[in-house]
Amino acid sequence: MNDKIKINLQIADVTYPLFIKSDDEELVRKAGKQINDKLNKYRAHFPNLEPEKFMAMVALDLSTENLRLEKKNDIEPFAESIKQLTEELEEYFKKE
C-alpha cells in the first residue's frame, strides 16, 4: 500500500506540489510555516534585499539551529563514561 499523499506547500510565494508520507504531513507543513515565518522576519528587517538572499539567511538560520540541537543531543560523552563505569563494575565483580 502506498501511503504517500500529494500536498501543495507554499514557501516564499511559490506553491510546491509534494508527495510525502501521510504521517509526515503535519511535520512538513510546520516546517513550511517555520520557513515562511523566518522569511517574513528577514523581509521586514531588510526590505531591499533580493529574494535569494532571504532564502540563504533562512537556510543558515535553520541549519545553525539544527547543528545546535545535534550538539545538545550528543550522547557520545555520556556513552564513553557509561562504558568506563561498566568496565570498572565488571572488574570489581570479577574480584568478588
PDB file of C-alpha atoms in Angstrom:
ATOM      1  CA  MET A   1       0.000   0.000   0.000  1.00  0.00           C
ATOM      2  CA  ASN A   2       1.309   3.404  -0.951  1.00  0.00           C
ATOM      3  CA  ASP A   3       0.894   5.775   1.976  1.00  0.00           C
ATOM      4  CA  LYS A   4       2.073   8.838   0.060  1.00  0.00           C
ATOM      5  CA  ILE A   5      -0.172  11.824  -0.377  1.00  0.00           C
ATOM      6  CA  LYS A   6       0.110  14.934  -2.511  1.00  0.00           C
ATOM      7  CA  ILE A   7       0.105  18.297  -0.792  1.00  0.00           C
ATOM      8  CA  ASN A   8       0.675  21.811  -2.048  1.00  0.00           C
ATOM      9  CA  LEU A   9       3.108  23.704   0.143  1.00  0.00           C
ATOM     10  CA  GLN A  10       3.567  27.425  -0.284  1.00  0.00           C
ATOM     11  CA  ILE A  11       7.015  28.770   0.526  1.00  0.00           C
ATOM     12  CA  ALA A  12       8.105  32.293  -0.352  1.00  0.00           C
ATOM     13  CA  ASP A  13       5.049  32.951  -2.516  1.00  0.00           C
ATOM     14  CA  VAL A  14       5.673  29.820  -4.606  1.00  0.00           C
ATOM     15  CA  THR A  15       3.491  26.717  -4.396  1.00  0.00           C
ATOM     16  CA  TYR A  16       5.309  23.395  -4.425  1.00  0.00           C
ATOM     17  CA  PRO A  17       3.409  20.170  -5.120  1.00  0.00           C
ATOM     18  CA  LEU A  18       4.952  17.497  -2.914  1.00  0.00           C
ATOM     19  CA  PHE A  19       4.409  13.779  -2.483  1.00  0.00           C
ATOM     20  CA  ILE A  20       5.049  12.888   1.154  1.00  0.00           C
ATOM     21  CA  LYS A  21       4.207  10.144   3.606  1.00  0.00           C
ATOM     22  CA  SER A  22       0.829  10.847   5.120  1.00  0.00           C
ATOM     23  CA  ASP A  23       2.390  10.546   8.591  1.00  0.00           C
ATOM     24  CA  ASP A  24       4.747  13.423   7.729  1.00  0.00           C
ATOM     25  CA  GLU A  25       2.100  15.912   6.615  1.00  0.00           C
ATOM     26  CA  GLU A  26       1.895  17.837   9.881  1.00  0.00           C
ATOM     27  CA  LEU A  27       5.684  17.958  10.198  1.00  0.00           C
ATOM     28  CA  VAL A  28       6.167  19.161   6.608  1.00  0.00           C
ATOM     29  CA  ARG A  29       3.503  21.838   6.979  1.00  0.00           C
ATOM     30  CA  LYS A  30       5.083  23.053  10.227  1.00  0.00           C
ATOM     31  CA  ALA A  31       8.469  23.169   8.505  1.00  0.00           C
ATOM     32  CA  GLY A  32       6.967  25.257   5.696  1.00  0.00           C
ATOM     33  CA  LYS A  33       5.411  27.611   8.230  1.00  0.00           C
ATOM     34  CA  GLN A  34       8.735  27.929  10.045  1.00  0.00           C
ATOM     35  CA  ILE A  35      10.492  28.806   6.778  1.00  0.00           C
ATOM     36  CA  ASN A  36       7.848  31.392   5.878  1.00  0.00           C
ATOM     37  CA  ASP A  37       7.947  32.930   9.377  1.00  0.00           C
ATOM     38  CA  LYS A  38      11.728  33.359   9.212  1.00  0.00           C
ATOM     39  CA  LEU A  39      11.487  34.625   5.648  1.00  0.00           C
ATOM     40  CA  ASN A  40       8.920  37.250   6.657  1.00  0.00           C
ATOM     41  CA  LYS A  41      11.142  38.328   9.555  1.00  0.00           C
ATOM     42  CA  TYR A  42      14.012  38.976   7.153  1.00  0.00           C
ATOM     43  CA  ARG A  43      11.733  40.720   4.660  1.00  0.00           C
ATOM     44  CA  ALA A  44      10.526  43.074   7.396  1.00  0.00           C
ATOM     45  CA  HIS A  45      14.040  43.953   8.562  1.00  0.00           C
ATOM     46  CA  PHE A  46      15.716  44.128   5.147  1.00  0.00           C
ATOM     47  CA  PRO A  47      13.056  45.100   2.580  1.00  0.00           C
ATOM     48  CA  ASN A  48      15.543  45.932  -0.201  1.00  0.00           C
ATOM     49  CA  LEU A  49      17.345  42.582  -0.401  1.00  0.00           C
ATOM     50  CA  GLU A  50      16.897  40.113  -3.241  1.00  0.00           C
ATOM     51  CA  PRO A  51      14.709  37.053  -2.533  1.00  0.00           C
ATOM     52  CA  GLU A  52      17.610  34.594  -2.882  1.00  0.00           C
ATOM     53  CA  LYS A  53      19.452  36.398  -0.074  1.00  0.00           C
ATOM     54  CA  PHE A  54      16.444  35.964   2.205  1.00  0.00           C
ATOM     55  CA  MET A  55      16.354  32.263   1.425  1.00  0.00           C
ATOM     56  CA  ALA A  56      20.083  31.935   2.089  1.00  0.00           C
ATOM     57  CA  MET A  57      19.676  33.550   5.504  1.00  0.00           C
ATOM     58  CA  VAL A  58      16.698  31.323   6.329  1.00  0.00           C
ATOM     59  CA  ALA A  59      18.743  28.268   5.335  1.00  0.00           C
ATOM     60  CA  LEU A  60      21.625  29.475   7.513  1.00  0.00           C
ATOM     61  CA  ASP A  61      19.296  30.055  10.489  1.00  0.00           C
ATOM     62  CA  LEU A  62      17.665  26.651  10.218  1.00  0.00           C
ATOM     63  CA  SER A  63      20.958  24.844   9.679  1.00  0.00           C
ATOM     64  CA  THR A  64      22.514  26.580  12.684  1.00  0.00           C
ATOM     65  CA  GLU A  65      19.538  25.627  14.847  1.00  0.00           C
ATOM     66  CA  ASN A  66      19.779  22.048  13.625  1.00  0.00           C
ATOM     67  CA  LEU A  67      23.502  21.839  14.441  1.00  0.00           C
ATOM     68  CA  ARG A  68      22.903  23.293  17.916  1.00  0.00           C
ATOM     69  CA  LEU A  69      20.265  20.636  18.571  1.00  0.00           C
ATOM     70  CA  GLU A  70      22.563  17.888  17.311  1.00  0.00           C
ATOM     71  CA  LYS A  71      25.325  19.107  19.603  1.00  0.00           C
ATOM     72  CA  LYS A  72      22.924  19.400  22.532  1.00  0.00           C
ATOM     73  CA  ASN A  73      21.665  15.849  21.968  1.00  0.00           C
ATOM     74  CA  ASP A  74      25.126  14.342  21.501  1.00  0.00           C
ATOM     75  CA  ILE A  75      25.303  11.377  23.874  1.00  0.00           C
ATOM     76  CA  GLU A  76      28.848  10.338  22.961  1.00  0.00           C
ATOM     77  CA  PRO A  77      30.479  11.820  26.100  1.00  0.00           C
ATOM     78  CA  PHE A  78      27.923  10.041  28.270  1.00  0.00           C
ATOM     79  CA  ALA A  79      28.292   6.781  26.378  1.00  0.00           C
ATOM     80  CA  GLU A  80      32.039   6.810  26.999  1.00  0.00           C
ATOM     81  CA  SER A  81      31.508   7.447  30.732  1.00  0.00           C
ATOM     82  CA  ILE A  82      28.951   4.646  30.924  1.00  0.00           C
ATOM     83  CA  LYS A  83      31.326   2.297  29.139  1.00  0.00           C
ATOM     84  CA  GLN A  84      34.123   3.148  31.572  1.00  0.00           C
ATOM     85  CA  LEU A  85      31.873   2.691  34.608  1.00  0.00           C
ATOM     86  CA  THR A  86      30.600  -0.618  33.231  1.00  0.00           C
ATOM     87  CA  GLU A  87      34.164  -1.852  32.813  1.00  0.00           C
ATOM     88  CA  GLU A  88      35.015  -0.803  36.368  1.00  0.00           C
ATOM     89  CA  LEU A  89      31.945  -2.571  37.746  1.00  0.00           C
ATOM     90  CA  GLU A  90      32.721  -5.723  35.775  1.00  0.00           C
ATOM     91  CA  GLU A  91      36.293  -5.679  37.096  1.00  0.00           C
ATOM     92  CA  TYR A  92      35.039  -5.168  40.654  1.00  0.00           C
ATOM     93  CA  PHE A  93      32.581  -8.065  40.451  1.00  0.00           C
ATOM     94  CA  LYS A  94      35.255 -10.361  38.993  1.00  0.00           C
ATOM     95  CA  LYS A  95      37.280  -9.809  42.172  1.00  0.00           C
ATOM     96  CA  GLU A  96      34.343 -10.750  44.403  1.00  0.00           C
TER      97      GLU A  96
END
